[in-house]
């Protein structure tokens, strides 16, 4: 029996088999017992009854991506499971558990040379009144990992409490049956004991962290239009904003949603909406309005496969172009990207702070991978970033004295909130002068464009603008959810005796040329890694920065995640 | 200062800005501006407590011509701007201004849902049966036989009936006015603003440049033969025989306005985190 | 006139007469502003002159009223329910290329409406003091009407092409 620092288990099943629930229970039980964990899921296109896979990785250290091959694959049934073939690879070292009555092994699994063990989960479930196959699968997984049955049992009691005693008993019986079923099995992997952690730990999704970060940052109004994979952010906000003294309004479409938050923000309330690519496309016109009229707001874009309707349930990093360049005219605004499930909280909170301070929209580019992944994280520290808008409250009574868009200093002019006597102005998308009166004069247009550009450029963003780690003359430059993947790859490269550094901007716009130049100084090789067919991030880097040395790009569209092993290979193969 | 004294002290001139309108001389919107300022003076509200929100079009230029707070937004989205503002700042009086193109064409969807949502604000649409700002294309209320460059020979389409749509969608107050009667219009605006919930006021406002034929409107408009009703079914029957020139209040409903409670935090933020804890 | 304010006292009549003139001043000033924005300096001057003239009438009525606060009184009761107060020039008849003849045509119509109003007061008033004062206003307005006629005679009728603008309208949004 070998202690492993990391073990990965995938559950697949269809038609109500409950694979996702089994995976979630395993994650929660293991994390409650002290391990680190990450769960992602993959689903077929059906609303109900479709094939589903829960991918769980547990470890003694922090993990941010799925492995190249899974240690264990439990097939509650194999119906349509070939869909997951490329995503859930197994190999000769893997253990595959299937039900003889669950259909034929997917060809890819059968050809992998893995060890296949039969467990008659369906029959075992039938033997239990109201028994479910996925509870048996949960038990099997727990046993394989060396997870205490008591921990799993306690979790069932907690999670199924509202379903009644009979349901709890049936699940406990299923769990027991799963634990019992592998009595004679020799499995040579076991998770090393978890490291004790003093910090409180949370089990969260990126979307939940995004929503909490928004509230911590001061958001008190959200307008919602549902869209996969962002809806969970809005669903968390609906009751919780109310508890915080705010409100959420469901809009009739994204056009209404973005305009509602502009109206609310104009009135003084920090406001937010969350969407995905197609919704962001609809919001672009109003994004320009908010930029021109200098109204703060935050738009969360949980990126998914594109273009157009694309692959709604899969991740991709191809909304960078529209986020940075989407507006007609010159309309620079903030664009940020969280780098992990936990970082969704910090980055969103920071985005609120920046948007309010700079009186401009901020787009936060999350993605389906971190948005919907669930992970155990240490309780995020309280950060001091809260939205604080510069408002004008003491205005002279001289008619027309107040100049909403006065040009001075930092470029941020105090904003009079409606209700403030003497501060009346009309916010406008039309090009305007310092008083906000529409104008077509060249000097006014240029002055206001300068103002809006300068306010972004003159702000001191500090070190949060990017993650910069490591040494050596090769830099891996990436962003968003690939940050953790690259970090894991560099860890492997280091174990091979090679150095490499990581640069991942959190603040994508405005660009930080001085910061990047410092981070890449002396580098001879730059490996750009991104999940975009058109290489949007690479082109963005070329547009805004000078890149040193030789540049290679490792890019691929979704839906398959880029693995740490691929980056590892790319680095090792590129020796100078 | 008591509200009575406030009312006496407020003059329409207090609500006008010094910005000269770009509207063509002869435009009905000059009268509408007059009605706005007279209504605001009658209500006695301080100008800084009123926000005039608009979209794009000639009529949507009105916010800058008042001395209130204003928002000149993008085409068709003024109701959404107003909704977000009012829900988070219920202390403000929100008047949304639009035209027949901005409000009934691109803004049509938001019109339906604003009536449904019944947030306490007043929607004023200056209807001139044409797209004036962009040089004379047909609007949803243009007569089917009216010839334009984009619709030679006329659209042949049945005109949109905004009052019927407002009523069917749940607006709490529905009225029609004529710009050429600024006092009557002002007094209906006062009532519309005072009436809780979503108030819809269509103001027929002739376009002197692209619809010189609308000079006839002053002879076509007429007082509606019956008083306002609070029975939607009755109002619906009246709408069926509306010739588009009936003036007055059609309907006054009693639906409770939508207004979530805002501004009072009931808990410590750390309470929100409990569900995440392992 | 069913929508006219009810005149039950001398104070009422003075207040209404005051308001009629005050409204006329504001209307001509508004039109002058429109003509200025729309680059018609000749008409700007004509409307400013008309505003000035009406201003003199307005001030005379205030003097005539003596101790009565016509402004406050007017604010309370001098309201026309429909349409506009009689001497307000028809805003809808303005045109950015209008000629002085047109402006006077508007003024003439306005004065005639005011005249008709005061005549109706003469006919319907029961209080002889009101009747007497109303008759004086009728005389005044008749003078104004004749003055406008004389002024109009100084101007040629506008040619058929008076509103022809060789430039097309310009969309701004």
Tab-separated table of C-alpha atoms in Angstrom, chain C residues 59-157:
chain	number	residue	atom	x	y	z
C	59	UNK	CA	-46.065	96.382	-16.112
C	60	UNK	CA	-48.870	98.851	-16.736
C	61	UNK	CA	-51.401	96.373	-15.430
C	62	UNK	CA	-49.287	95.801	-12.340
C	63	UNK	CA	-49.211	99.568	-11.765
C	64	UNK	CA	-52.936	99.779	-12.348
C	65	UNK	CA	-53.484	97.082	-9.746
C	66	UNK	CA	-51.880	99.264	-7.071
C	67	UNK	CA	-51.742	97.376	-3.772
C	68	UNK	CA	-53.172	94.179	-5.134
C	69	UNK	CA	-50.490	91.491	-5.500
C	70	UNK	CA	-51.486	90.481	-9.001
C	71	UNK	CA	-48.604	88.040	-9.318
C	72	UNK	CA	-49.603	85.943	-6.341
C	73	UNK	CA	-53.282	86.254	-7.171
C	74	UNK	CA	-52.670	85.200	-10.727
C	75	UNK	CA	-50.677	82.204	-9.598
C	76	UNK	CA	-53.660	81.083	-7.581
C	77	UNK	CA	-56.471	81.535	-10.106
C	78	UNK	CA	-55.383	82.654	-13.559
C	79	UNK	CA	-55.311	79.219	-15.156
C	80	UNK	CA	-56.629	78.112	-18.513
C	81	UNK	CA	-57.798	74.520	-18.291
C	82	UNK	CA	-57.254	73.628	-21.928
C	83	UNK	CA	-55.144	75.118	-24.653
C	84	UNK	CA	-53.159	78.158	-23.672
C	85	UNK	CA	-53.718	81.620	-22.323
C	86	UNK	CA	-55.156	83.757	-25.133
C	87	UNK	CA	-52.263	86.025	-25.979
C	88	UNK	CA	-49.632	83.298	-26.191
C	89	UNK	CA	-48.454	83.104	-29.781
C	90	UNK	CA	-48.985	79.686	-31.307
C	91	UNK	CA	-45.729	77.788	-30.758
C	92	UNK	CA	-46.748	75.179	-33.265
C	93	UNK	CA	-46.866	77.773	-36.034
C	94	UNK	CA	-43.249	78.822	-35.629
C	95	UNK	CA	-40.760	77.922	-38.319
C	96	UNK	CA	-37.008	78.428	-38.327
C	97	UNK	CA	-37.242	80.288	-41.631
C	98	UNK	CA	-40.292	82.324	-40.766
C	99	UNK	CA	-40.427	85.940	-41.869
C	100	UNK	CA	-41.449	89.012	-39.829
C	101	UNK	CA	-44.794	88.927	-41.586
C	102	UNK	CA	-45.394	85.480	-40.099
C	103	UNK	CA	-44.418	86.658	-36.656
C	104	UNK	CA	-46.894	89.482	-36.901
C	105	UNK	CA	-49.512	87.080	-38.141
C	106	UNK	CA	-48.979	85.096	-34.934
C	107	UNK	CA	-49.098	88.298	-32.885
C	108	UNK	CA	-52.288	89.366	-34.592
C	109	UNK	CA	-53.998	86.083	-33.817
C	110	UNK	CA	-52.808	86.363	-30.228
C	111	UNK	CA	-54.130	89.875	-29.807
C	112	UNK	CA	-57.449	88.912	-31.356
C	113	UNK	CA	-57.792	86.041	-28.902
C	114	UNK	CA	-57.082	88.360	-25.998
C	115	UNK	CA	-59.594	90.834	-27.358
C	116	UNK	CA	-62.229	88.116	-27.637
C	117	UNK	CA	-61.566	87.094	-24.047
C	118	UNK	CA	-62.066	90.572	-22.646
C	119	UNK	CA	-65.175	91.031	-24.775
C	120	UNK	CA	-66.605	87.906	-23.253
C	121	UNK	CA	-65.898	89.282	-19.791
C	122	UNK	CA	-67.770	92.450	-20.736
C	123	UNK	CA	-70.712	90.359	-21.884
C	124	UNK	CA	-70.873	88.069	-18.910
C	125	UNK	CA	-69.814	90.218	-15.986
C	126	UNK	CA	-72.538	91.216	-13.572
C	127	UNK	CA	-70.466	93.562	-11.468
C	128	UNK	CA	-70.424	96.996	-13.182
C	129	UNK	CA	-66.894	97.709	-11.930
C	130	UNK	CA	-65.675	94.587	-13.648
C	131	UNK	CA	-67.577	95.465	-16.781
C	132	UNK	CA	-66.061	98.936	-16.844
C	133	UNK	CA	-62.521	97.711	-16.423
C	134	UNK	CA	-63.044	94.951	-18.943
C	135	UNK	CA	-64.247	97.566	-21.424
C	136	UNK	CA	-60.991	99.438	-20.893
C	137	UNK	CA	-59.052	96.294	-21.638
C	138	UNK	CA	-61.150	95.782	-24.766
C	139	UNK	CA	-60.118	99.265	-25.871
C	140	UNK	CA	-56.469	98.497	-25.165
C	141	UNK	CA	-56.509	95.251	-27.036
C	142	UNK	CA	-58.305	96.807	-29.961
C	143	UNK	CA	-55.476	99.354	-30.164
C	144	UNK	CA	-52.970	96.487	-30.131
C	145	UNK	CA	-54.788	94.671	-32.899
C	146	UNK	CA	-54.788	97.793	-35.065
C	147	UNK	CA	-51.119	98.381	-34.326
C	148	UNK	CA	-50.244	94.904	-35.502
C	149	UNK	CA	-52.270	95.409	-38.675
C	150	UNK	CA	-50.341	98.625	-39.374
C	151	UNK	CA	-47.036	96.862	-38.799
C	152	UNK	CA	-48.019	94.006	-41.060
C	153	UNK	CA	-48.754	96.425	-43.859
C	154	UNK	CA	-45.140	97.471	-43.783
C	155	UNK	CA	-44.028	93.990	-44.764
C	156	UNK	CA	-44.476	92.261	-48.066
C	157	UNK	CA	-46.363	89.012	-48.112
